[in-house]
mmCIF file of C-alpha atoms in Angstrom:
data_model
loop_
_atom_site.group_PDB
_atom_site.id
_atom_site.type_symbol
_atom_site.label_atom_id
_atom_site.label_comp_id
_atom_site.label_asym_id
_atom_site.label_seq_id
_atom_site.Cartn_x
_atom_site.Cartn_y
_atom_site.Cartn_z
ATOM 1 C CA MET A 1 -39.094 83.468 55.129
ATOM 2 C CA SER A 2 -42.222 83.184 53.093
ATOM 3 C CA THR A 3 -42.039 82.196 49.443
ATOM 4 C CA ARG A 4 -45.343 83.970 48.774
ATOM 5 C CA THR A 5 -44.170 87.490 49.589
ATOM 6 C CA LEU A 6 -42.696 88.718 46.305
ATOM 7 C CA PRO A 7 -45.924 89.448 44.371
ATOM 8 C CA LEU A 8 -47.313 91.548 47.310
ATOM 9 C CA LEU A 9 -44.042 93.494 47.619
ATOM 10 C CA PHE A 10 -43.769 94.135 43.911
ATOM 11 C CA LEU A 11 -47.437 95.215 43.392
ATOM 12 C CA ASN A 12 -47.560 97.547 46.388
ATOM 13 C CA LEU A 13 -44.289 99.211 45.626
ATOM 14 C CA GLY A 14 -45.301 99.541 42.003
ATOM 15 C CA GLY A 15 -48.563 101.190 43.090
ATOM 16 C CA GLU A 16 -46.735 103.679 45.210
ATOM 17 C CA MET A 17 -44.475 104.517 42.260
ATOM 18 C CA LEU A 18 -47.478 105.153 40.039
ATOM 19 C CA TYR A 19 -49.038 107.452 42.719
ATOM 20 C CA ILE A 20 -45.962 109.646 42.722
ATOM 21 C CA LEU A 21 -45.456 109.722 38.919
ATOM 22 C CA ASP A 22 -49.111 110.471 38.310
ATOM 23 C CA GLN A 23 -49.174 113.325 40.770
ATOM 24 C CA ARG A 24 -46.162 115.023 39.177
ATOM 25 C CA LEU A 25 -47.317 114.421 35.626
ATOM 26 C CA ARG A 26 -50.735 115.907 36.399
ATOM 27 C CA ALA A 27 -49.196 118.909 38.083
ATOM 28 C CA GLN A 28 -46.959 119.712 35.102
ATOM 29 C CA SER A 29 -49.328 118.819 32.236
ATOM 30 C CA ILE A 30 -50.103 121.582 29.731
ATOM 31 C CA PRO A 31 -53.328 121.617 27.679
ATOM 32 C CA GLY A 32 -52.546 119.997 24.317
ATOM 33 C CA GLU A 33 -53.481 122.972 22.214
ATOM 34 C CA LYS A 34 -51.187 125.246 24.285
ATOM 35 C CA ALA A 35 -48.207 122.985 24.764
ATOM 36 C CA ARG A 36 -44.964 123.202 22.891
ATOM 37 C CA LYS A 37 -43.314 120.066 21.520
ATOM 38 C CA ASP A 38 -40.978 119.898 24.521
ATOM 39 C CA GLU A 39 -43.710 120.168 27.178
ATOM 40 C CA TRP A 40 -45.768 117.520 28.911
ATOM 41 C CA THR A 41 -49.417 117.099 27.949
ATOM 42 C CA GLU A 42 -52.315 115.055 29.296
ATOM 43 C CA VAL A 43 -51.729 112.693 26.345
ATOM 44 C CA ASP A 44 -48.138 112.241 27.445
ATOM 45 C CA ARG A 45 -49.211 111.495 31.036
ATOM 46 C CA ARG A 46 -51.670 108.825 29.836
ATOM 47 C CA ARG A 47 -49.043 107.310 27.580
ATOM 48 C CA VAL A 48 -46.557 107.060 30.490
ATOM 49 C CA MET A 49 -49.073 105.495 32.839
ATOM 50 C CA ASN A 50 -50.434 103.070 30.253
ATOM 51 C CA ASP A 51 -46.952 101.976 29.176
ATOM 52 C CA ILE A 52 -45.773 101.360 32.763
ATOM 53 C CA VAL A 53 -48.948 99.516 33.817
ATOM 54 C CA THR A 54 -48.849 97.432 30.650
ATOM 55 C CA THR A 55 -45.255 96.296 31.393
ATOM 56 C CA MET A 56 -45.986 95.852 35.070
ATOM 57 C CA PHE A 57 -48.967 93.552 34.462
ATOM 58 C CA ASN A 58 -47.656 91.658 31.505
ATOM 59 C CA GLU A 59 -49.123 88.112 31.599
ATOM 60 C CA LYS A 60 -45.780 86.277 31.317
ATOM 61 C CA PHE A 61 -44.162 88.589 33.793
ATOM 62 C CA MET A 62 -46.946 87.957 36.341
ATOM 63 C CA GLU A 63 -46.621 84.213 35.869
ATOM 64 C CA GLU A 64 -42.959 84.424 36.778
ATOM 65 C CA LEU A 65 -43.692 86.758 39.665
ATOM 66 C CA PHE A 66 -46.290 84.499 41.287
ATOM 67 C CA LYS A 67 -44.078 81.416 41.372
ATOM 68 C CA PRO A 68 -43.181 80.509 44.953
ATOM 69 C CA GLN A 69 -39.713 82.011 45.558
ATOM 70 C CA GLU A 70 -37.729 83.963 48.043
ATOM 71 C CA LEU A 71 -37.377 87.714 47.864
ATOM 72 C CA TYR A 72 -34.682 89.112 45.616
ATOM 73 C CA SER A 73 -31.882 91.197 47.002
ATOM 74 C CA LYS A 74 -32.633 94.946 47.391
ATOM 75 C CA LYS A 75 -30.335 95.772 44.474
ATOM 76 C CA ALA A 76 -31.990 93.278 42.152
ATOM 77 C CA LEU A 77 -35.510 94.457 43.108
ATOM 78 C CA ARG A 78 -34.471 98.082 42.646
ATOM 79 C CA THR A 79 -33.164 97.310 39.183
ATOM 80 C CA VAL A 80 -36.589 95.900 38.261
ATOM 81 C CA TYR A 81 -38.237 99.191 39.241
ATOM 82 C CA ASP A 82 -35.620 101.153 37.266
ATOM 83 C CA ARG A 83 -36.516 99.224 34.175
ATOM 84 C CA LEU A 84 -40.234 99.519 34.888
ATOM 85 C CA ALA A 85 -39.998 103.339 35.332
ATOM 86 C CA HIS A 86 -38.227 103.524 31.966
ATOM 87 C CA ALA A 87 -40.806 101.487 30.102
ATOM 88 C CA SER A 88 -42.163 104.602 28.434
ATOM 89 C CA ILE A 89 -40.892 107.958 27.070
ATOM 90 C CA MET A 90 -40.025 109.120 30.596
ATOM 91 C CA ARG A 91 -36.431 109.162 31.859
ATOM 92 C CA LEU A 92 -35.015 109.585 35.347
ATOM 93 C CA ASN A 93 -31.391 110.130 36.440
ATOM 94 C CA GLN A 94 -29.973 108.056 39.266
ATOM 95 C CA ALA A 95 -30.531 110.576 42.009
ATOM 96 C CA SER A 96 -34.190 111.121 40.993
ATOM 97 C CA MET A 97 -34.703 107.353 40.815
ATOM 98 C CA ASP A 98 -33.181 107.009 44.246
ATOM 99 C CA LYS A 99 -35.616 109.598 45.639
ATOM 100 C CA LEU A 100 -38.626 107.911 43.927
ATOM 101 C CA TYR A 101 -37.634 104.526 45.315
ATOM 102 C CA ASP A 102 -37.114 105.935 48.824
ATOM 103 C CA LEU A 103 -40.657 107.405 48.822
ATOM 104 C CA MET A 104 -42.089 104.110 47.475
ATOM 105 C CA THR A 105 -40.392 101.869 50.116
ATOM 106 C CA MET A 106 -41.068 104.057 53.123
ATOM 107 C CA ALA A 107 -44.778 104.459 52.226
ATOM 108 C CA PHE A 108 -45.348 100.692 51.916
ATOM 109 C CA LYS A 109 -43.256 99.994 55.028
ATOM 110 C CA TYR A 110 -45.491 102.279 56.988
ATOM 111 C CA GLN A 111 -48.567 100.547 55.644
ATOM 112 C CA VAL A 112 -47.229 97.111 56.626
ATOM 113 C CA LEU A 113 -46.508 98.371 60.119
ATOM 114 C CA LEU A 114 -50.001 99.729 60.512
ATOM 115 C CA CYS A 115 -51.921 96.699 59.270
ATOM 116 C CA PRO A 116 -54.163 95.644 62.202
ATOM 117 C CA ARG A 117 -53.706 91.967 61.232
ATOM 118 C CA PRO A 118 -51.356 90.354 58.801
ATOM 119 C CA LYS A 119 -54.091 89.351 56.337
ATOM 120 C CA ASP A 120 -54.900 93.051 55.855
ATOM 121 C CA ILE A 121 -51.768 93.342 53.715
ATOM 122 C CA LEU A 122 -53.949 91.803 51.002
ATOM 123 C CA LEU A 123 -56.482 94.641 51.464
ATOM 124 C CA VAL A 124 -53.612 97.155 51.061
ATOM 125 C CA THR A 125 -52.628 95.433 47.814
ATOM 126 C CA PHE A 126 -56.254 95.579 46.569
ATOM 127 C CA ASN A 127 -56.365 99.343 47.344
ATOM 128 C CA HIS A 128 -53.270 99.822 45.140
ATOM 129 C CA LEU A 129 -54.736 97.798 42.288
ATOM 130 C CA ASP A 130 -58.073 99.597 42.600
ATOM 131 C CA ALA A 131 -56.248 102.926 42.127
ATOM 132 C CA ILE A 132 -54.225 101.559 39.262
ATOM 133 C CA LYS A 133 -57.386 100.613 37.469
ATOM 134 C CA ASP A 134 -58.561 104.198 37.782
ATOM 135 C CA PHE A 135 -55.340 105.374 36.077
ATOM 136 C CA ILE A 136 -56.013 103.230 33.002
ATOM 137 C CA GLN A 137 -59.801 103.096 32.933
ATOM 138 C CA ASP A 138 -59.962 104.207 29.341
ATOM 139 C CA SER A 139 -57.827 101.292 28.161
ATOM 140 C CA PRO A 140 -59.920 98.046 28.319
ATOM 141 C CA SER A 141 -57.107 95.762 27.256
ATOM 142 C CA ILE A 142 -54.841 97.027 30.088
ATOM 143 C CA LEU A 143 -57.781 96.776 32.578
ATOM 144 C CA ASN A 144 -58.076 93.098 31.645
ATOM 145 C CA GLN A 145 -54.415 92.647 32.570
ATOM 146 C CA VAL A 146 -54.949 94.154 36.004
ATOM 147 C CA ASP A 147 -58.186 92.145 36.547
ATOM 148 C CA GLU A 148 -56.289 88.972 35.753
ATOM 149 C CA THR A 149 -53.746 89.831 38.416
ATOM 150 C CA PHE A 150 -56.668 90.446 40.784
ATOM 151 C CA ARG A 151 -57.890 86.944 40.112
ATOM 152 C CA GLN A 152 -54.447 85.545 40.668
ATOM 153 C CA LEU A 153 -54.159 87.323 44.030
ATOM 154 C CA ILE A 154 -57.487 85.966 45.190
ATOM 155 C CA GLU A 155 -56.605 82.441 44.017
ATOM 156 C CA THR A 156 -53.155 82.481 45.555
ATOM 157 C CA TYR A 157 -53.841 84.245 48.884
ATOM 158 C CA GLY A 158 -57.531 83.742 49.507
ATOM 159 C CA SER A 159 -57.089 80.382 51.176
ATOM 160 C CA LEU A 160 -53.909 81.094 53.151
ATOM 161 C CA SER A 161 -54.073 80.737 56.931
ATOM 162 C CA ASP A 162 -53.437 83.534 59.441
ATOM 163 C CA GLY A 163 -50.077 81.937 60.283
ATOM 164 C CA GLU A 164 -49.044 82.136 56.610
ATOM 165 C CA PHE A 165 -49.995 85.793 56.399
ATOM 166 C CA GLN A 166 -48.020 86.423 59.600
ATOM 167 C CA LEU A 167 -44.964 84.854 57.978
ATOM 168 C CA ILE A 168 -45.486 87.130 54.950
ATOM 169 C CA ARG A 169 -45.683 90.171 57.177
ATOM 170 C CA GLN A 170 -42.460 89.139 59.007
ATOM 171 C CA THR A 171 -40.680 88.640 55.648
ATOM 172 C CA LEU A 172 -41.680 92.143 54.541
ATOM 173 C CA LEU A 173 -40.564 93.700 57.786
ATOM 174 C CA ILE A 174 -37.185 91.932 57.515
ATOM 175 C CA PHE A 175 -36.813 93.385 54.035
ATOM 176 C CA PHE A 176 -37.606 96.881 55.270
ATOM 177 C CA GLN A 177 -35.889 96.764 58.669
ATOM 178 C CA ASP A 178 -32.744 98.764 57.686
ATOM 179 C CA MET A 179 -34.638 101.439 55.688
ATOM 180 C CA HIS A 180 -35.157 104.614 57.707
ATOM 181 C CA ILE A 181 -35.625 107.298 55.089
ATOM 182 C CA ARG A 182 -37.436 110.471 56.339
ATOM 183 C CA VAL A 183 -40.567 111.471 54.468
ATOM 184 C CA SER A 184 -42.111 114.937 54.832
ATOM 185 C CA ILE A 185 -45.760 113.968 55.283
ATOM 186 C CA PHE A 186 -44.852 111.420 57.984
ATOM 187 C CA LEU A 187 -42.598 113.894 59.807
ATOM 188 C CA LYS A 188 -45.243 116.610 59.753
ATOM 189 C CA ASP A 189 -47.892 114.242 61.127
ATOM 190 C CA LYS A 190 -45.486 113.122 63.851
ATOM 191 C CA VAL A 191 -45.734 109.459 62.885
ATOM 192 C CA GLN A 192 -42.040 109.409 62.002
ATOM 193 C CA ASN A 193 -39.115 110.471 64.131
ATOM 194 C CA SER A 194 -36.219 112.554 62.992
ATOM 195 C CA ASN A 195 -34.136 109.355 62.720
ATOM 196 C CA GLY A 196 -36.598 107.898 60.181
ATOM 197 C CA ARG A 197 -38.219 105.396 62.553
ATOM 198 C CA PHE A 198 -41.984 105.195 62.703
ATOM 199 C CA VAL A 199 -44.144 105.878 65.743
ATOM 200 C CA LEU A 200 -46.905 103.295 66.085
ATOM 201 C CA PRO A 201 -50.258 104.469 67.537
ATOM 202 C CA THR A 202 -51.868 103.259 70.720
ATOM 203 C CA SER A 203 -55.326 104.022 69.468
ATOM 204 C CA GLY A 204 -57.777 103.207 66.645
ATOM 205 C CA PRO A 205 -59.785 100.141 65.764
ATOM 206 C CA VAL A 206 -58.609 96.753 66.856
ATOM 207 C CA PRO A 207 -58.164 93.909 64.326
ATOM 208 C CA TRP A 208 -61.360 92.446 62.897
ATOM 209 C CA GLY A 209 -62.676 89.575 65.015
ATOM 210 C CA THR A 210 -61.013 90.753 68.170
ATOM 211 C CA GLU A 211 -62.195 92.740 71.220
ATOM 212 C CA VAL A 212 -61.067 95.990 72.699
ATOM 213 C CA PRO A 213 -58.319 95.306 75.323
ATOM 214 C CA GLY A 214 -59.023 95.812 78.987
ATOM 215 C CA LEU A 215 -60.577 92.587 80.151
ATOM 216 C CA ILE A 216 -58.999 89.325 81.292
ATOM 217 C CA ARG A 217 -61.179 86.220 81.490
ATOM 218 C CA ILE A 218 -60.216 83.204 83.536
ATOM 219 C CA PHE A 219 -61.680 79.748 82.728
ATOM 220 C CA ASN A 220 -61.605 76.464 84.615
ATOM 221 C CA SER A 221 -60.717 73.087 83.172
ATOM 222 C CA LYS A 222 -64.293 72.567 81.994
ATOM 223 C CA GLY A 223 -64.195 75.793 79.881
ATOM 224 C CA ASP A 224 -66.471 77.741 82.233
ATOM 225 C CA GLU A 225 -65.614 81.406 82.918
ATOM 226 C CA ILE A 226 -64.988 81.759 86.655
ATOM 227 C CA LYS A 227 -63.449 85.199 86.967
ATOM 228 C CA ARG A 228 -63.048 88.537 85.179
ATOM 229 C CA THR A 229 -60.417 91.183 85.795
ATOM 230 C CA GLU A 230 -60.288 94.598 84.096
ATOM 231 C CA PHE A 231 -57.148 96.565 83.476
ATOM 232 C CA VAL A 232 -56.215 99.974 82.050
ATOM 233 C CA HIS A 233 -54.751 99.527 78.551
ATOM 234 C CA GLY A 234 -53.572 103.137 78.110
ATOM 235 C CA GLY A 235 -54.918 103.517 74.561
ATOM 236 C CA ASN A 236 -58.083 104.591 72.789
ATOM 237 C CA TYR A 237 -59.203 101.502 71.031
ATOM 238 C CA VAL A 238 -62.531 100.933 69.278
ATOM 239 C CA LEU A 239 -64.181 98.032 67.497
ATOM 240 C CA PRO A 240 -63.972 98.069 63.660
ATOM 241 C CA LEU A 241 -67.118 98.941 61.717
ATOM 242 C CA ARG A 242 -66.873 95.973 59.366
ATOM 243 C CA GLU A 243 -64.378 93.738 57.621
ATOM 244 C CA GLY A 244 -62.899 94.925 54.345
ATOM 245 C CA SER A 245 -63.851 93.126 51.196
ATOM 246 C CA PHE A 246 -61.485 90.532 49.751
ATOM 247 C CA ASP A 247 -63.410 90.285 46.517
ATOM 248 C CA MET A 248 -62.392 91.808 43.215
ATOM 249 C CA TYR A 249 -64.859 94.659 43.755
ATOM 250 C CA GLY A 250 -65.895 95.933 47.154
ATOM 251 C CA ASP A 251 -65.183 98.340 50.034
ATOM 252 C CA ARG A 252 -61.733 97.684 51.476
ATOM 253 C CA VAL A 253 -62.656 99.766 54.534
ATOM 254 C CA THR A 254 -58.990 100.577 55.261
ATOM 255 C CA LYS A 255 -57.309 103.611 53.720
ATOM 256 C CA LEU A 256 -53.898 101.940 53.846
ATOM 257 C CA GLY A 257 -52.611 101.664 50.326
ATOM 258 C CA THR A 258 -54.682 104.486 48.886
ATOM 259 C CA ASN A 259 -53.042 107.509 47.252
ATOM 260 C CA MET A 260 -51.721 109.720 50.002
ATOM 261 C CA TYR A 261 -50.614 112.343 47.509
ATOM 262 C CA SER A 262 -54.244 113.006 46.537
ATOM 263 C CA ILE A 263 -56.190 115.512 48.698
ATOM 264 C CA SER A 264 -59.270 113.388 48.341
ATOM 265 C CA ARG A 265 -57.494 110.366 49.921
ATOM 266 C CA PRO A 266 -55.763 111.574 53.102
ATOM 267 C CA VAL A 267 -52.977 109.556 54.621
ATOM 268 C CA GLU A 268 -54.037 107.305 57.339
ATOM 269 C CA THR A 269 -52.195 107.825 60.646
ATOM 270 C CA HIS A 270 -54.154 105.303 62.687
ATOM 271 C CA MET A 271 -54.996 101.730 62.027
ATOM 272 C CA SER A 272 -57.581 100.927 59.339
ATOM 273 C CA GLY A 273 -60.978 102.596 59.647
ATOM 274 C CA THR A 274 -62.477 104.648 62.490
ATOM 275 C CA ALA A 275 -65.534 104.584 64.694
ATOM 276 C CA LYS A 276 -66.995 107.667 63.026
ATOM 277 C CA ASN A 277 -70.469 107.544 61.459
ATOM 278 C CA THR A 278 -71.002 107.527 57.718
ATOM 279 C CA ALA A 279 -71.720 111.251 57.476
ATOM 280 C CA SER A 280 -68.531 112.253 59.247
ATOM 281 C CA ARG A 281 -66.478 109.940 57.010
ATOM 282 C CA ILE A 282 -67.966 111.521 53.866
ATOM 283 C CA LYS A 283 -67.231 114.953 55.209
ATOM 284 C CA GLU A 284 -63.641 113.926 56.023
ATOM 285 C CA ASN A 285 -63.025 112.587 52.565
ATOM 286 C CA ALA A 286 -64.575 115.637 50.810
ATOM 287 C CA ALA A 287 -62.572 118.260 52.751
ATOM 288 C CA PRO A 288 -58.964 118.908 51.656
ATOM 289 C CA ASN A 289 -56.447 117.445 54.042
ATOM 290 C CA PRO A 290 -53.908 120.071 55.168
ATOM 291 C CA LEU A 291 -51.177 117.455 55.554
ATOM 292 C CA ALA A 292 -51.787 116.015 52.078
ATOM 293 C CA LYS A 293 -51.795 119.542 50.539
ATOM 294 C CA GLU A 294 -48.541 120.286 52.343
ATOM 295 C CA GLU A 295 -47.030 117.056 51.053
ATOM 296 C CA LEU A 296 -48.080 118.039 47.470
ATOM 297 C CA ASN A 297 -46.297 121.383 47.927
ATOM 298 C CA PHE A 298 -43.241 119.587 49.278
ATOM 299 C CA LEU A 299 -43.241 117.257 46.318
ATOM 300 C CA ALA A 300 -43.495 120.173 43.931
ATOM 301 C CA ARG A 301 -40.448 121.757 45.520
ATOM 302 C CA LEU A 302 -38.546 118.470 45.744
ATOM 303 C CA MET A 303 -39.260 117.213 42.290
ATOM 304 C CA GLY A 304 -39.105 120.474 40.344
ATOM 305 C CA GLY A 305 -40.340 120.858 36.806
ATOM 306 C CA LEU A 306 -40.424 118.218 34.139
ATOM 307 C CA GLU A 307 -37.440 119.274 32.127
ATOM 308 C CA ILE A 308 -36.722 118.009 28.506
ATOM 309 C CA LYS A 309 -33.402 116.948 27.210
ATOM 310 C CA LYS A 310 -33.534 116.351 23.488
ATOM 311 C CA PRO A 311 -31.741 113.083 22.652
ATOM 312 C CA LEU A 312 -29.725 112.456 19.584
ATOM 313 C CA GLY A 313 -32.559 110.482 18.022
ATOM 314 C CA THR A 314 -35.650 111.798 16.286
ATOM 315 C CA GLU A 315 -38.158 111.411 19.196
ATOM 316 C CA ALA A 316 -37.946 113.780 22.196
ATOM 317 C CA GLY A 317 -37.301 112.007 25.470
ATOM 318 C CA PHE A 318 -39.133 113.426 28.469
ATOM 319 C CA ARG A 319 -36.983 113.700 31.587
ATOM 320 C CA LEU A 320 -38.461 113.733 35.117
ATOM 321 C CA ASN A 321 -36.297 115.401 37.687
ATOM 322 C CA LEU A 322 -37.349 114.770 41.329
ATOM 323 C CA PHE A 323 -35.318 117.653 42.584
ATOM 324 C CA THR A 324 -35.669 121.436 42.236
ATOM 325 C CA THR A 325 -32.631 121.855 40.009
ATOM 326 C CA ASP A 326 -30.117 119.786 38.124
ATOM 327 C CA GLU A 327 -27.414 120.939 40.557
ATOM 328 C CA GLU A 328 -29.420 119.658 43.480
ATOM 329 C CA GLU A 329 -29.923 116.313 41.739
ATOM 330 C CA GLU A 330 -26.177 116.007 41.052
ATOM 331 C CA HIS A 331 -25.318 116.916 44.669
ATOM 332 C CA ALA A 332 -27.760 114.249 45.955
ATOM 333 C CA ALA A 333 -26.105 111.651 43.758
ATOM 334 C CA LEU A 334 -22.669 112.578 45.084
ATOM 335 C CA THR A 335 -23.653 112.745 48.730
ATOM 336 C CA ARG A 336 -25.942 109.721 48.949
ATOM 337 C CA PRO A 337 -24.590 107.140 51.483
ATOM 338 C CA GLU A 338 -22.885 104.200 49.778
ATOM 339 C CA GLU A 339 -25.129 101.716 51.543
ATOM 340 C CA LEU A 340 -28.155 103.289 49.887
ATOM 341 C CA SER A 341 -26.645 103.491 46.402
ATOM 342 C CA TYR A 342 -27.936 100.968 43.838
ATOM 343 C CA GLN A 343 -25.620 101.819 40.974
ATOM 344 C CA VAL A 344 -28.522 102.529 38.694
ATOM 345 C CA VAL A 345 -27.757 103.801 35.192
ATOM 346 C CA SER A 346 -29.645 106.459 33.269
ATOM 347 C CA ILE A 347 -31.606 104.767 30.404
ATOM 348 C CA LYS A 348 -33.139 106.399 27.385
ATOM 349 C CA ALA A 349 -36.450 104.696 26.907
ATOM 350 C CA ASP A 350 -36.672 105.459 23.162
ATOM 351 C CA GLN A 351 -33.486 103.675 22.298
ATOM 352 C CA ASP A 352 -34.252 99.966 22.788
ATOM 353 C CA GLN A 353 -30.856 98.660 21.521
ATOM 354 C CA GLU A 354 -28.926 100.941 23.813
ATOM 355 C CA ARG A 355 -31.218 100.082 26.708
ATOM 356 C CA ASN A 356 -30.799 96.317 26.205
ATOM 357 C CA GLU A 357 -27.025 96.713 26.135
ATOM 358 C CA GLU A 358 -27.126 98.556 29.468
ATOM 359 C CA LEU A 359 -29.489 95.989 31.052
ATOM 360 C CA SER A 360 -27.282 93.113 29.859
ATOM 361 C CA ARG A 361 -24.284 94.807 31.447
ATOM 362 C CA ILE A 362 -26.175 95.232 34.721
ATOM 363 C CA MET A 363 -27.170 91.598 34.656
ATOM 364 C CA GLU A 364 -23.546 90.567 34.259
ATOM 365 C CA GLU A 365 -22.625 92.775 37.209
ATOM 366 C CA PHE A 366 -25.275 91.205 39.374
ATOM 367 C CA GLU A 367 -24.226 87.752 38.473
ATOM 368 C CA VAL A 368 -20.532 88.383 39.077
ATOM 369 C CA ALA A 369 -20.464 90.649 42.143
ATOM 370 C CA GLU A 370 -23.759 91.955 43.526
ATOM 371 C CA GLN A 371 -25.786 88.900 44.575
ATOM 372 C CA PRO A 372 -25.133 85.570 46.271
ATOM 373 C CA LYS A 373 -25.332 82.633 43.941
ATOM 374 C CA GLU A 374 -28.608 81.420 45.300
ATOM 375 C CA SER A 375 -30.352 84.753 44.799
ATOM 376 C CA THR A 376 -28.790 85.445 41.399
ATOM 377 C CA SER A 377 -30.551 82.542 39.672
ATOM 378 C CA LYS A 378 -33.890 83.613 41.131
ATOM 379 C CA GLY A 379 -33.418 87.321 40.338
ATOM 380 C CA ALA A 380 -32.206 86.664 36.832
ATOM 381 C CA ASP A 381 -35.492 85.113 35.839
ATOM 382 C CA LEU A 382 -37.494 88.249 36.611
ATOM 383 C CA LEU A 383 -34.816 90.618 35.322
ATOM 384 C CA ALA A 384 -34.486 88.713 32.066
ATOM 385 C CA MET A 385 -38.281 88.892 31.686
ATOM 386 C CA MET A 386 -38.035 92.641 32.047
ATOM 387 C CA ASP A 387 -35.574 92.610 29.121
ATOM 388 C CA GLU A 388 -38.138 90.933 26.903
ATOM 389 C CA LEU A 389 -40.815 93.464 27.779
#
């Protein structure tokens, strides 16, 4: 197990969460001059995104996150995202949070599986952070927080060996190995089977620095090549155009980690990049992707409208329902398999005292029953940090 995996897991899952929330908030936003007090506006969307990103990239929180440590249990990590999602005026019930977390985890699992080489997981992370910066581009102070995390990533992972990245990838796959949630866009593109397992391609570009398979070279003891044998590899492999940039700014090349819910950034079903020329790539990015459009329609049906439940306090709390109706949400909560249940509570983000009481209770439950002793002490540090934020 790698002790350098947690920051990559947290940042990539957080990026996927922001993709989903941003898509639904944009779809349901009403122009400010036409909106009623109980309807979402563009101002509300920006407030939600800014609040979540501010909490996610808090300096002290990042310092704790980047300390070498083992991964937290699935329940502890899920609780962190529950608190992160409720860092603003938005509220989600347990079933909606379950659905959100399922979409987050399966998207990143697929990206990890498709990485041509373990080091490309860092490029996937950079793609997520690049997109997050676009969400908060009008907030210089929050942009500085994200840039500081960029610098920490480059400093921490820039000098790691290929073997250390391979260990990180194995750690991530162990974390995801029992998660087989079906996702519409993956099913429609036939990259996921009906049992929730992914279908890996036998085509696309090979990892940077390697050659297309099909040739065996035999060398003598002096290092001289003495024989060549060709074989049929059964795939359609090509050489990559170039290596993605590992700098703070640059072309990552791979689409893995970009927003698959945006029609301008279609989901990648092969390994990173293609052998197409520049003109064809521009045309591909400009044209609407039918699969991405279909996924947007699916999400619209799945998540339903952004309903408002007025709390007892003075400020209206905005509720995001990821299902078509309240009844469907309640049914999902009742029928969800026990092994997938995270016992997440519904939290009102505008009542800090009540929230802290709930979080304290959850922490006590984790310490007493949910986690082994060795993981409780590690998870408590990050969870306690979320309390302070």
